[in-house]
Tab-separated table of C-alpha atoms in Angstrom:
chain	number	residue	atom	x	y	z
T	1	GLY	CA	-12.114	15.068	1.269
T	2	GLU	CA	-9.815	13.232	3.665
T	3	SER	CA	-6.211	12.906	2.575
T	4	VAL	CA	-2.802	11.795	3.668
T	5	GLY	CA	0.075	13.858	2.362
T	6	LEU	CA	3.804	14.203	2.661
T	7	HIS	CA	5.818	17.380	3.160
T	8	LEU	CA	8.864	16.525	1.025
T	9	PRO	CA	8.919	14.522	-2.198
T	10	THR	CA	12.687	13.779	-2.027
T	11	LEU	CA	15.073	13.560	0.911
T	12	SER	CA	18.826	13.208	0.474
T	13	VAL	CA	20.771	11.957	3.481
T	14	GLN	CA	24.412	11.051	3.992
T	15	GLU	CA	25.176	7.485	4.994
T	16	GLY	CA	25.311	7.181	8.763
T	17	ASP	CA	23.110	10.198	9.424
T	18	ASN	CA	19.586	9.992	10.764
T	19	SER	CA	16.627	10.425	8.409
T	20	ILE	CA	13.273	11.974	9.253
T	21	ILE	CA	10.352	11.564	6.884
T	22	ASN	CA	7.199	13.522	7.648
T	23	CYS	CA	3.550	12.961	6.888
T	24	ALA	CA	0.418	15.016	7.518
T	25	TYR	CA	-3.014	13.491	7.778
T	26	SER	CA	-6.388	15.151	7.837
T	27	ASN	CA	-8.787	12.520	9.174
T	28	SER	CA	-8.822	13.071	12.917
T	29	ALA	CA	-10.868	9.878	13.332
T	30	SER	CA	-8.108	7.640	11.950
T	31	ASP	CA	-6.917	5.243	14.618
T	32	TYR	CA	-4.152	3.361	12.853
T	33	PHE	CA	-1.149	4.427	10.791
T	34	ILE	CA	1.457	2.475	8.864
T	35	TRP	CA	4.765	3.197	7.182
T	36	TYR	CA	5.790	1.221	4.105
T	37	LYS	CA	9.038	1.092	2.149
T	38	GLN	CA	8.943	0.494	-1.589
T	39	GLU	CA	11.990	-0.298	-3.675
T	40	SER	CA	11.895	0.266	-7.412
T	41	GLY	CA	9.684	-2.240	-9.237
T	42	LYS	CA	8.643	-4.034	-6.050
T	43	GLY	CA	5.658	-4.125	-3.761
T	44	PRO	CA	5.596	-2.078	-0.534
T	45	GLN	CA	7.135	-3.648	2.546
T	46	PHE	CA	5.788	-3.022	6.028
T	47	ILE	CA	8.155	-1.067	8.261
T	48	ILE	CA	6.278	-0.066	11.392
T	49	ASP	CA	2.798	0.828	12.551
T	50	ILE	CA	1.244	2.809	15.363
T	51	ARG	CA	-2.207	3.129	16.861
T	52	SER	CA	-3.731	6.435	17.841
T	53	ASN	CA	-3.523	5.656	21.556
T	54	MET	CA	0.277	5.826	21.298
T	55	ASP	CA	2.675	8.729	20.690
T	56	LYS	CA	5.770	6.768	19.841
T	57	ARG	CA	6.786	3.322	18.758
T	58	GLN	CA	10.238	1.963	18.136
T	59	GLY	CA	11.493	-0.821	15.941
T	60	GLN	CA	14.902	-1.838	14.769
T	61	ARG	CA	16.596	1.449	13.711
T	62	VAL	CA	13.170	3.004	13.079
T	63	THR	CA	10.893	5.101	15.241
T	64	VAL	CA	7.438	6.395	14.421
T	65	LEU	CA	6.093	9.478	16.172
T	66	LEU	CA	2.446	10.473	16.174
T	67	ASN	CA	1.274	13.971	17.087
T	68	LYS	CA	-2.501	13.918	17.112
T	69	THR	CA	-2.765	17.579	18.066
T	70	VAL	CA	-1.367	18.706	14.728
T	71	LYS	CA	-2.208	15.495	12.853
T	72	HIS	CA	1.383	14.741	12.020
T	73	LEU	CA	3.267	11.477	11.633
T	74	SER	CA	6.994	11.000	11.219
T	75	LEU	CA	9.366	8.147	10.523
T	76	GLN	CA	12.875	8.337	11.901
T	77	ILE	CA	15.587	6.068	10.565
T	78	ALA	CA	18.764	5.885	12.606
T	79	ALA	CA	22.193	5.511	11.010
T	80	THR	CA	20.810	5.520	7.467
T	81	GLN	CA	22.331	2.912	5.168
T	82	PRO	CA	22.457	2.651	1.365
T	83	GLY	CA	19.904	-0.156	1.581
T	84	ASP	CA	17.423	2.333	3.029
T	85	SER	CA	17.197	4.101	-0.327
T	86	ALA	CA	13.589	3.724	-1.438
T	87	VAL	CA	10.241	5.491	-1.510
T	88	TYR	CA	8.511	5.654	1.849
T	89	PHE	CA	4.743	5.879	2.187
T	90	CYS	CA	2.617	6.642	5.178
T	91	ALA	CA	-0.935	5.333	5.229
T	92	GLU	CA	-3.941	5.711	7.488
T	93	ASN	CA	-6.708	3.215	7.979
T	94	ARG	CA	-10.208	4.374	7.097
T	95	GLY	CA	-11.775	1.007	7.787
T	96	GLU	CA	-14.144	0.475	10.644
T	97	ALA	CA	-13.155	-1.699	13.583
T	98	GLY	CA	-13.634	-5.360	12.833
T	99	THR	CA	-13.576	-4.907	9.071
T	100	ALA	CA	-10.977	-5.052	6.358
T	101	SER	CA	-8.329	-2.350	6.356
T	102	LYS	CA	-8.976	0.527	3.960
T	103	LEU	CA	-5.672	2.293	3.757
T	104	THR	CA	-5.280	5.768	2.289
T	105	PHE	CA	-1.721	6.281	1.085
T	106	GLY	CA	0.289	9.458	0.740
T	107	THR	CA	2.197	10.205	-2.458
T	108	GLY	CA	5.496	9.038	-0.952
T	109	THR	CA	8.932	10.463	-0.144
T	110	ARG	CA	11.976	9.251	-1.995
T	111	LEU	CA	14.944	8.740	0.327
T	112	GLN	CA	18.348	8.959	-1.349
T	113	VAL	CA	21.343	7.876	0.695
T	114	THR	CA	24.644	9.369	-0.393
T	115	LEU	CA	28.029	7.876	0.418
A	1	ASP	CA	7.367	-19.509	2.711
A	2	GLY	CA	4.051	-17.732	3.065
A	3	GLY	CA	3.330	-14.840	0.820
A	4	ILE	CA	1.452	-13.349	-2.076
A	5	THR	CA	2.119	-14.302	-5.672
A	6	GLN	CA	1.100	-12.027	-8.511
A	7	SER	CA	1.305	-12.961	-12.161
A	8	PRO	CA	2.258	-12.021	-14.734
A	9	LYS	CA	4.933	-9.552	-13.664
A	10	TYR	CA	4.708	-7.714	-16.989
A	11	LEU	CA	1.741	-7.639	-19.337
A	12	PHE	CA	1.087	-5.858	-22.592
A	13	ARG	CA	-2.380	-5.298	-23.927
A	14	LYS	CA	-3.874	-3.832	-27.033
A	15	GLU	CA	-6.603	-1.281	-26.656
A	16	GLY	CA	-10.043	-2.868	-26.406
A	17	GLN	CA	-8.826	-6.093	-24.805
A	18	ASN	CA	-9.675	-7.343	-21.362
A	19	VAL	CA	-6.827	-8.731	-19.250
A	20	THR	CA	-6.854	-10.636	-15.986
A	21	LEU	CA	-4.196	-10.310	-13.310
A	22	SER	CA	-3.719	-13.196	-10.929
A	23	CYS	CA	-3.238	-12.930	-7.167
A	24	GLU	CA	-2.771	-15.928	-4.864
A	25	GLN	CA	-1.962	-15.914	-1.145
A	26	ASN	CA	-1.053	-18.710	1.252
A	27	LEU	CA	-1.130	-16.609	4.407
A	28	ASN	CA	-4.628	-17.736	5.357
A	29	HIS	CA	-5.718	-14.087	5.337
A	30	ASP	CA	-9.412	-13.327	5.115
A	31	ALA	CA	-9.156	-9.973	3.348
A	32	MET	CA	-7.639	-9.279	-0.051
A	33	TYR	CA	-7.154	-6.031	-1.934
A	34	TRP	CA	-6.194	-4.563	-5.276
A	35	TYR	CA	-4.386	-1.242	-5.528
A	36	ARG	CA	-3.280	0.755	-8.528
A	37	GLN	CA	-0.074	2.799	-8.523
A	38	ASP	CA	0.805	5.450	-11.115
A	39	PRO	CA	4.295	6.958	-11.452
A	40	GLY	CA	5.151	9.318	-8.626
A	41	GLN	CA	1.866	8.685	-6.883
A	42	GLY	CA	0.568	6.763	-3.942
A	43	LEU	CA	-1.568	3.661	-4.059
A	44	ARG	CA	-5.281	3.881	-4.801
A	45	LEU	CA	-7.744	1.196	-3.784
A	46	ILE	CA	-9.619	-0.530	-6.616
A	47	TYR	CA	-11.516	-3.374	-4.909
A	48	TYR	CA	-11.340	-5.341	-1.709
A	49	SER	CA	-12.857	-8.514	-0.342
A	50	GLN	CA	-13.393	-9.581	3.254
A	51	ILE	CA	-14.824	-13.017	2.601
A	52	VAL	CA	-15.311	-15.533	-0.183
A	53	ASN	CA	-17.990	-14.583	-2.737
A	54	ASP	CA	-18.151	-11.024	-1.472
A	55	PHE	CA	-16.257	-7.879	-2.487
A	56	GLN	CA	-16.624	-4.098	-2.332
A	57	LYS	CA	-15.644	-1.256	-4.606
A	58	GLY	CA	-12.777	0.933	-3.593
A	59	ASP	CA	-12.068	4.476	-4.718
A	60	ILE	CA	-11.401	3.757	-8.409
A	61	ALA	CA	-13.425	0.640	-9.308
A	62	GLU	CA	-14.740	1.851	-12.681
A	63	GLY	CA	-13.429	-0.278	-15.540
A	64	TYR	CA	-12.327	-3.129	-13.269
A	65	SER	CA	-13.938	-6.341	-12.046
A	66	VAL	CA	-12.964	-8.967	-9.478
A	67	SER	CA	-14.060	-12.329	-8.151
A	68	ARG	CA	-13.409	-14.189	-4.910
A	69	GLU	CA	-14.344	-17.823	-5.442
A	70	LYS	CA	-11.614	-19.112	-3.146
A	71	LYS	CA	-10.082	-17.639	-0.009
A	72	GLU	CA	-6.622	-17.861	-1.547
A	73	SER	CA	-7.386	-16.180	-4.857
A	74	PHE	CA	-8.544	-12.692	-5.881
A	75	PRO	CA	-8.083	-12.104	-9.644
A	76	LEU	CA	-8.519	-8.639	-11.133
A	77	THR	CA	-9.845	-8.066	-14.648
A	78	VAL	CA	-8.967	-4.807	-16.341
A	79	THR	CA	-11.731	-4.287	-18.877
A	80	SER	CA	-11.807	-2.278	-22.075
A	81	ALA	CA	-13.917	0.252	-20.190
A	82	GLN	CA	-10.902	1.329	-18.174
A	83	LYS	CA	-9.765	4.431	-20.052
A	84	ASN	CA	-6.214	4.614	-18.754
A	85	PRO	CA	-5.169	1.114	-17.700
A	86	THR	CA	-1.382	1.493	-17.962
A	87	ALA	CA	-0.171	1.261	-14.352
A	88	PHE	CA	1.475	-0.877	-11.698
A	89	TYR	CA	-1.076	-3.126	-9.974
A	90	LEU	CA	-0.544	-4.371	-6.449
A	91	CYS	CA	-2.419	-7.108	-4.667
A	92	ALA	CA	-2.430	-7.340	-0.883
A	93	SER	CA	-3.967	-9.369	1.901
A	94	SER	CA	-4.545	-8.970	5.616
A	95	ARG	CA	-6.163	-10.500	8.608
A	96	ILE	CA	-9.275	-8.782	9.831
A	97	PRO	CA	-9.222	-7.215	13.310
A	98	PRO	CA	-8.990	-7.854	16.217
A	99	GLY	CA	-5.712	-8.951	14.673
A	100	ALA	CA	-3.279	-6.565	13.017
A	101	ASN	CA	-4.402	-4.353	10.161
A	102	VAL	CA	-1.103	-4.669	8.317
A	103	LEU	CA	-1.416	-5.347	4.609
A	104	THR	CA	1.079	-7.708	3.021
A	105	PHE	CA	1.750	-6.872	-0.611
A	106	GLY	CA	2.736	-8.906	-3.615
A	107	ALA	CA	5.524	-7.908	-6.006
A	108	GLY	CA	3.120	-6.262	-8.432
A	109	SER	CA	2.091	-6.593	-12.072
A	110	ARG	CA	2.964	-3.895	-14.576
A	111	LEU	CA	0.353	-3.469	-17.299
A	112	THR	CA	1.137	-1.512	-20.442
A	113	VAL	CA	-1.455	-0.724	-23.077
A	114	LEU	CA	-0.021	-0.473	-26.556
C-alpha cells in the first residue's frame, strides 16, 4: 500500500547547527505535503507545506525541499535552537481536489538539540 | 482566539465502557477529523467529516463512532468494541480546497483503559 516513511527515528543536533530531517513517500500521485512539529503531550503544529508543482519553499528558519524524481521530502531548520526539540512528522495528502484533506503521516523523527 | 478545543485532556475508562471525546472548533472550518496516535507512531485517521450530518470512515474506524450535528462540533465515541482503545486522540479541522489543505490540531485527549 501507499506509505510515508522517515529515514531516521532520532536526530541529535548541536545548538546553532542546521538540521535536516528526511522523508520518503511512495504515492507518486500525491500533490501536497506538510511538515508538522509535535511537542510532548501536545497536538501537532503546522510548520510548512509544499505543493508538487514546487521544488522548494522557504519559511522563517525552515526550508522544505521536494524531489519528485526520487519521491523524497526534506525539512531544513537553520540555526537550530533548544525550542526546536520535538518530533517532526511529514504528511502527504491523499484526498482528491476539492474534498477534505486525507493526510497520511510518517512515524516521525525526534529532534534533540544539545547545548 | 480561534482554535480547537478538546476535552477532557485525560480520561480513564474501565473495560466495556463507552466514552465520548469532545471536539469544538471556532475556526469556521468545514472539515473535521479524528486521528489516533500510539507511542512512537504516526497519526492514523479514524473518521472525517466534510459537512454537517455527513462523515466518512478513515483507515481505522472499527470500534469508533462519530456525529456531526453542528459545524463546530465533532464528538468521537470510543465503544467497547474497540479492542485496544488506550491512545492519544487528536481532533483537527481544515478548510476545504480551493483553500489551503492545512489541518489545525487540538491539544489532544489521552485515553487510558484500566
